[in-house]
């Protein structure tokens, strides 16, 4: 059997404190959110948590037995690397349950800095085959987030052949293109 309650984690988005509380109270197993740096929802003005709120969000979710994942899923420019190092050091200090990434530079810095927080790919990494999954495992990835284009049969094979955790988007922002290659959202929201 591909899915059962013991193997399925209900993961809820939480761009605001109210959304985080709602996700926890509704029974989510985990929530994900972004900080004020390096995530793909920076265009959402009232979304995202400052550093102090990230720390409070981790404490709140853990008090309720819920995991918290932090998105660090933006593409990183060379000029942003020093700030990214500082942010990764802060995340290492506050210890979220996982970091979701898109850019290989983030993976490299996590490895270089000796950060031991589990790392999941973002759907924007566009992981669609076993060869990519095996390479990502070499970088320490523990879970891949695949797009809605994948079939349940493909997901089952990924899990069976690679042993990696597979996360699948059931609903959410729908992009015109492949998941994670959002052109339309950028046009609509001025990005």
PDB file of C-alpha atoms in Angstrom:
ATOM      1  CA  UNK A   1       0.000   0.000   0.000  1.00  0.00           C
ATOM      2  CA  UNK A   2       1.429   3.372  -0.989  1.00  0.00           C
ATOM      3  CA  UNK A   3      -0.256   5.551   1.603  1.00  0.00           C
ATOM      4  CA  UNK A   4      -1.536   4.975   5.099  1.00  0.00           C
ATOM      5  CA  UNK A   5      -2.069   7.285   8.067  1.00  0.00           C
ATOM      6  CA  UNK A   6       1.191   6.216   9.658  1.00  0.00           C
ATOM      7  CA  UNK A   7       3.170   7.206   6.578  1.00  0.00           C
ATOM      8  CA  UNK A   8       1.345  10.416   5.699  1.00  0.00           C
ATOM      9  CA  UNK A   9       2.320  13.703   7.287  1.00  0.00           C
ATOM     10  CA  UNK A  10      -0.230  16.495   7.045  1.00  0.00           C
ATOM     11  CA  UNK A  11       1.870  19.590   6.347  1.00  0.00           C
ATOM     12  CA  UNK A  12       0.180  23.003   6.505  1.00  0.00           C
ATOM     13  CA  UNK A  13       1.460  26.356   5.205  1.00  0.00           C
ATOM     14  CA  UNK A  14       1.706  29.174   7.736  1.00  0.00           C
ATOM     15  CA  UNK A  15       2.577  32.582   6.367  1.00  0.00           C
ATOM     16  CA  UNK A  16       1.275  34.371   9.469  1.00  0.00           C
ATOM     17  CA  UNK A  17       1.015  33.655  13.191  1.00  0.00           C
ATOM     18  CA  UNK A  18      -2.762  33.171  12.869  1.00  0.00           C
ATOM     19  CA  UNK A  19      -2.260  30.643  10.064  1.00  0.00           C
ATOM     20  CA  UNK A  20       0.321  28.801  12.172  1.00  0.00           C
ATOM     21  CA  UNK A  21      -2.050  28.559  15.129  1.00  0.00           C
ATOM     22  CA  UNK A  22      -4.884  27.450  12.830  1.00  0.00           C
ATOM     23  CA  UNK A  23      -2.713  24.712  11.324  1.00  0.00           C
ATOM     24  CA  UNK A  24      -1.656  23.429  14.728  1.00  0.00           C
ATOM     25  CA  UNK A  25      -5.196  23.557  16.121  1.00  0.00           C
ATOM     26  CA  UNK A  26      -6.574  21.801  13.025  1.00  0.00           C
ATOM     27  CA  UNK A  27      -4.279  18.843  13.627  1.00  0.00           C
ATOM     28  CA  UNK A  28      -1.387  19.372  11.223  1.00  0.00           C
ATOM     29  CA  UNK A  29       1.581  17.103  11.869  1.00  0.00           C
ATOM     30  CA  UNK A  30       3.921  19.845  10.675  1.00  0.00           C
ATOM     31  CA  UNK A  31       3.798  23.436   9.433  1.00  0.00           C
ATOM     32  CA  UNK A  32       6.083  25.277   7.065  1.00  0.00           C
ATOM     33  CA  UNK A  33       6.785  28.975   6.881  1.00  0.00           C
ATOM     34  CA  UNK A  34       9.347  31.458   5.720  1.00  0.00           C
ATOM     35  CA  UNK A  35      11.511  33.955   7.467  1.00  0.00           C
ATOM     36  CA  UNK A  36      12.074  37.483   6.241  1.00  0.00           C
ATOM     37  CA  UNK A  37      14.967  36.257   4.088  1.00  0.00           C
ATOM     38  CA  UNK A  38      15.468  33.946   1.127  1.00  0.00           C
ATOM     39  CA  UNK A  39      12.051  32.450   0.487  1.00  0.00           C
ATOM     40  CA  UNK A  40       9.720  32.444  -2.496  1.00  0.00           C
ATOM     41  CA  UNK A  41       6.895  34.270  -0.727  1.00  0.00           C
ATOM     42  CA  UNK A  42       8.792  37.515  -0.176  1.00  0.00           C
ATOM     43  CA  UNK A  43       6.252  39.327  -2.385  1.00  0.00           C
ATOM     44  CA  UNK A  44       3.547  38.609   0.202  1.00  0.00           C
ATOM     45  CA  UNK A  45       3.891  41.773   2.287  1.00  0.00           C
ATOM     46  CA  UNK A  46       2.158  40.549   5.435  1.00  0.00           C
ATOM     47  CA  UNK A  47       3.629  37.046   5.282  1.00  0.00           C
ATOM     48  CA  UNK A  48       6.833  35.677   6.777  1.00  0.00           C
ATOM     49  CA  UNK A  49       8.316  35.688  10.242  1.00  0.00           C
ATOM     50  CA  UNK A  50      11.144  37.847  11.549  1.00  0.00           C
ATOM     51  CA  UNK A  51      13.961  36.106  13.424  1.00  0.00           C
ATOM     52  CA  UNK A  52      12.345  36.444  16.844  1.00  0.00           C
ATOM     53  CA  UNK A  53       8.998  35.161  15.568  1.00  0.00           C
ATOM     54  CA  UNK A  54      10.747  32.165  13.976  1.00  0.00           C
ATOM     55  CA  UNK A  55      12.106  31.233  17.391  1.00  0.00           C
ATOM     56  CA  UNK A  56       8.646  31.643  18.950  1.00  0.00           C
ATOM     57  CA  UNK A  57       7.045  29.600  16.158  1.00  0.00           C
ATOM     58  CA  UNK A  58       9.436  26.711  16.783  1.00  0.00           C
ATOM     59  CA  UNK A  59       8.726  26.816  20.519  1.00  0.00           C
ATOM     60  CA  UNK A  60       4.960  26.976  19.926  1.00  0.00           C
ATOM     61  CA  UNK A  61       4.830  24.093  17.458  1.00  0.00           C
ATOM     62  CA  UNK A  62       7.110  21.903  19.552  1.00  0.00           C
ATOM     63  CA  UNK A  63       4.997  22.550  22.654  1.00  0.00           C
ATOM     64  CA  UNK A  64       2.085  21.113  20.661  1.00  0.00           C
ATOM     65  CA  UNK A  65       3.990  18.144  19.227  1.00  0.00           C
ATOM     66  CA  UNK A  66       4.070  19.643  15.735  1.00  0.00           C
ATOM     67  CA  UNK A  67       7.170  19.914  13.537  1.00  0.00           C
ATOM     68  CA  UNK A  68       8.202  23.209  11.953  1.00  0.00           C
ATOM     69  CA  UNK A  69       9.962  23.490   8.603  1.00  0.00           C
ATOM     70  CA  UNK A  70      11.482  26.739   7.369  1.00  0.00           C
ATOM     71  CA  UNK A  71      11.546  27.598   3.683  1.00  0.00           C
ATOM     72  CA  UNK A  72      14.847  28.813   2.339  1.00  0.00           C
ATOM     73  CA  UNK A  73      13.749  28.194  -1.214  1.00  0.00           C
ATOM     74  CA  UNK A  74      14.760  31.267  -3.162  1.00  0.00           C
ATOM     75  CA  UNK A  75      17.500  31.410  -5.772  1.00  0.00           C
ATOM     76  CA  UNK A  76      20.582  32.956  -4.186  1.00  0.00           C
ATOM     77  CA  UNK A  77      22.828  35.542  -5.852  1.00  0.00           C
ATOM     78  CA  UNK A  78      26.559  35.791  -5.147  1.00  0.00           C
ATOM     79  CA  UNK A  79      25.957  39.066  -3.314  1.00  0.00           C
ATOM     80  CA  UNK A  80      23.578  37.318  -0.900  1.00  0.00           C
ATOM     81  CA  UNK A  81      26.014  34.603   0.229  1.00  0.00           C
ATOM     82  CA  UNK A  82      27.349  36.493   3.301  1.00  0.00           C
ATOM     83  CA  UNK A  83      23.802  37.210   4.531  1.00  0.00           C
ATOM     84  CA  UNK A  84      22.821  33.611   3.761  1.00  0.00           C
ATOM     85  CA  UNK A  85      25.692  32.360   5.952  1.00  0.00           C
ATOM     86  CA  UNK A  86      24.436  34.509   8.831  1.00  0.00           C
ATOM     87  CA  UNK A  87      20.865  33.314   8.360  1.00  0.00           C
ATOM     88  CA  UNK A  88      21.927  29.656   8.231  1.00  0.00           C
ATOM     89  CA  UNK A  89      23.921  30.138  11.436  1.00  0.00           C
ATOM     90  CA  UNK A  90      20.803  31.585  13.065  1.00  0.00           C
ATOM     91  CA  UNK A  91      18.654  28.687  11.861  1.00  0.00           C
ATOM     92  CA  UNK A  92      21.257  26.273  13.213  1.00  0.00           C
ATOM     93  CA  UNK A  93      20.914  28.024  16.582  1.00  0.00           C
ATOM     94  CA  UNK A  94      17.094  27.903  16.747  1.00  0.00           C
ATOM     95  CA  UNK A  95      16.838  24.360  15.296  1.00  0.00           C
ATOM     96  CA  UNK A  96      13.792  24.026  13.044  1.00  0.00           C
ATOM     97  CA  UNK A  97      12.871  20.442  12.194  1.00  0.00           C
ATOM     98  CA  UNK A  98      13.935  20.908   8.565  1.00  0.00           C
ATOM     99  CA  UNK A  99      14.949  23.497   5.994  1.00  0.00           C
ATOM    100  CA  UNK A 100      13.367  23.453   2.517  1.00  0.00           C
ATOM    101  CA  UNK A 101      15.783  24.497  -0.242  1.00  0.00           C
ATOM    102  CA  UNK A 102      15.837  25.143  -3.978  1.00  0.00           C
ATOM    103  CA  UNK A 103      19.353  26.415  -4.680  1.00  0.00           C
ATOM    104  CA  UNK A 104      22.407  24.141  -4.616  1.00  0.00           C
ATOM    105  CA  UNK A 105      24.406  26.998  -3.063  1.00  0.00           C
ATOM    106  CA  UNK A 106      22.312  26.566   0.078  1.00  0.00           C
ATOM    107  CA  UNK A 107      23.081  22.838   0.125  1.00  0.00           C
ATOM    108  CA  UNK A 108      26.779  23.540  -0.246  1.00  0.00           C
ATOM    109  CA  UNK A 109      26.795  26.094   2.583  1.00  0.00           C
ATOM    110  CA  UNK A 110      24.834  23.784   4.883  1.00  0.00           C
ATOM    111  CA  UNK A 111      27.470  21.117   4.292  1.00  0.00           C
ATOM    112  CA  UNK A 112      30.386  23.549   4.598  1.00  0.00           C
ATOM    113  CA  UNK A 113      29.052  25.015   7.859  1.00  0.00           C
ATOM    114  CA  UNK A 114      28.406  21.596   9.394  1.00  0.00           C
ATOM    115  CA  UNK A 115      24.712  22.264   9.935  1.00  0.00           C
ATOM    116  CA  UNK A 116      22.909  19.096  10.998  1.00  0.00           C
ATOM    117  CA  UNK A 117      19.290  20.192  10.420  1.00  0.00           C
ATOM    118  CA  UNK A 118      17.450  17.858   8.004  1.00  0.00           C
ATOM    119  CA  UNK A 119      17.129  19.306   4.511  1.00  0.00           C
ATOM    120  CA  UNK A 120      14.189  18.809   2.146  1.00  0.00           C
ATOM    121  CA  UNK A 121      14.046  19.934  -1.448  1.00  0.00           C
ATOM    122  CA  UNK A 122      11.493  22.546  -2.363  1.00  0.00           C
ATOM    123  CA  UNK A 123       9.073  21.737  -5.162  1.00  0.00           C
ATOM    124  CA  UNK A 124      10.992  24.451  -7.054  1.00  0.00           C
ATOM    125  CA  UNK A 125      14.003  22.126  -7.278  1.00  0.00           C
ATOM    126  CA  UNK A 126      11.950  20.174  -9.846  1.00  0.00           C
ATOM    127  CA  UNK A 127      12.996  16.683  -8.811  1.00  0.00           C
ATOM    128  CA  UNK A 128      11.490  14.301 -11.360  1.00  0.00           C
ATOM    129  CA  UNK A 129      13.720  11.223 -11.555  1.00  0.00           C
ATOM    130  CA  UNK A 130      15.676   8.693  -9.532  1.00  0.00           C
ATOM    131  CA  UNK A 131      19.069   9.896 -10.766  1.00  0.00           C
ATOM    132  CA  UNK A 132      18.414  13.364  -9.368  1.00  0.00           C
ATOM    133  CA  UNK A 133      17.188  11.880  -6.091  1.00  0.00           C
ATOM    134  CA  UNK A 134      20.338   9.784  -5.693  1.00  0.00           C
ATOM    135  CA  UNK A 135      22.505  12.869  -6.301  1.00  0.00           C
ATOM    136  CA  UNK A 136      20.461  14.903  -3.816  1.00  0.00           C
ATOM    137  CA  UNK A 137      20.926  12.182  -1.202  1.00  0.00           C
ATOM    138  CA  UNK A 138      24.692  12.706  -1.572  1.00  0.00           C
ATOM    139  CA  UNK A 139      24.063  16.295  -0.469  1.00  0.00           C
ATOM    140  CA  UNK A 140      22.204  15.072   2.594  1.00  0.00           C
ATOM    141  CA  UNK A 141      18.653  15.613   1.352  1.00  0.00           C
ATOM    142  CA  UNK A 142      16.250  13.504   3.432  1.00  0.00           C
ATOM    143  CA  UNK A 143      13.008  14.347   1.607  1.00  0.00           C
ATOM    144  CA  UNK A 144      12.120  15.441  -1.905  1.00  0.00           C
ATOM    145  CA  UNK A 145       9.051  17.541  -2.612  1.00  0.00           C
ATOM    146  CA  UNK A 146       7.713  16.661  -6.023  1.00  0.00           C
ATOM    147  CA  UNK A 147       5.272  18.524  -8.213  1.00  0.00           C
ATOM    148  CA  UNK A 148       1.690  17.716  -9.028  1.00  0.00           C
ATOM    149  CA  UNK A 149       2.771  16.382 -12.416  1.00  0.00           C
ATOM    150  CA  UNK A 150       4.073  13.186 -10.805  1.00  0.00           C
ATOM    151  CA  UNK A 151       1.826  10.152 -10.576  1.00  0.00           C
ATOM    152  CA  UNK A 152       1.290   8.110  -7.426  1.00  0.00           C
ATOM    153  CA  UNK A 153       2.966   5.188  -9.203  1.00  0.00           C
ATOM    154  CA  UNK A 154       6.080   7.299  -9.795  1.00  0.00           C
ATOM    155  CA  UNK A 155       6.093   8.405  -6.153  1.00  0.00           C
ATOM    156  CA  UNK A 156       5.837   4.812  -5.009  1.00  0.00           C
ATOM    157  CA  UNK A 157       8.775   3.816  -7.204  1.00  0.00           C
ATOM    158  CA  UNK A 158      10.876   6.738  -5.934  1.00  0.00           C
ATOM    159  CA  UNK A 159      10.302   5.657  -2.362  1.00  0.00           C
ATOM    160  CA  UNK A 160      10.845   1.972  -3.110  1.00  0.00           C
ATOM    161  CA  UNK A 161      13.997   2.403  -5.213  1.00  0.00           C
ATOM    162  CA  UNK A 162      15.708   5.264  -3.367  1.00  0.00           C
ATOM    163  CA  UNK A 163      14.439   4.972   0.205  1.00  0.00           C
ATOM    164  CA  UNK A 164      13.951   8.729   0.410  1.00  0.00           C
ATOM    165  CA  UNK A 165      10.896  10.417   1.917  1.00  0.00           C
ATOM    166  CA  UNK A 166       8.615  11.828  -0.763  1.00  0.00           C
ATOM    167  CA  UNK A 167       6.334  14.814  -0.235  1.00  0.00           C
ATOM    168  CA  UNK A 168       3.564  15.558  -2.698  1.00  0.00           C
ATOM    169  CA  UNK A 169       1.585  18.790  -3.067  1.00  0.00           C
ATOM    170  CA  UNK A 170      -2.106  17.934  -2.928  1.00  0.00           C
ATOM    171  CA  UNK A 171      -3.243  21.509  -3.604  1.00  0.00           C
ATOM    172  CA  UNK A 172      -1.982  25.056  -3.435  1.00  0.00           C
ATOM    173  CA  UNK A 173      -0.663  27.695  -5.793  1.00  0.00           C
ATOM    174  CA  UNK A 174      -1.089  26.450  -9.320  1.00  0.00           C
ATOM    175  CA  UNK A 175       1.533  27.619 -11.718  1.00  0.00           C
ATOM    176  CA  UNK A 176       1.235  27.994 -15.442  1.00  0.00           C
ATOM    177  CA  UNK A 177       4.124  25.745 -16.405  1.00  0.00           C
ATOM    178  CA  UNK A 178       5.700  22.989 -14.336  1.00  0.00           C
ATOM    179  CA  UNK A 179       5.290  23.271 -10.555  1.00  0.00           C
ATOM    180  CA  UNK A 180       7.877  25.618  -9.161  1.00  0.00           C
ATOM    181  CA  UNK A 181       8.541  27.407 -12.443  1.00  0.00           C
ATOM    182  CA  UNK A 182       5.922  30.061 -11.795  1.00  0.00           C
ATOM    183  CA  UNK A 183       5.796  32.675 -14.492  1.00  0.00           C
ATOM    184  CA  UNK A 184       2.161  33.700 -14.103  1.00  0.00           C
ATOM    185  CA  UNK A 185       2.426  34.350 -10.339  1.00  0.00           C
ATOM    186  CA  UNK A 186       5.342  36.668 -10.964  1.00  0.00           C
ATOM    187  CA  UNK A 187       3.412  38.637 -13.561  1.00  0.00           C
ATOM    188  CA  UNK A 188       0.331  38.914 -11.335  1.00  0.00           C
ATOM    189  CA  UNK A 189       2.274  39.867  -8.204  1.00  0.00           C
ATOM    190  CA  UNK A 190       4.881  42.064  -9.880  1.00  0.00           C
ATOM    191  CA  UNK A 191       7.838  39.773  -9.389  1.00  0.00           C
TER     192      UNK A 191
END
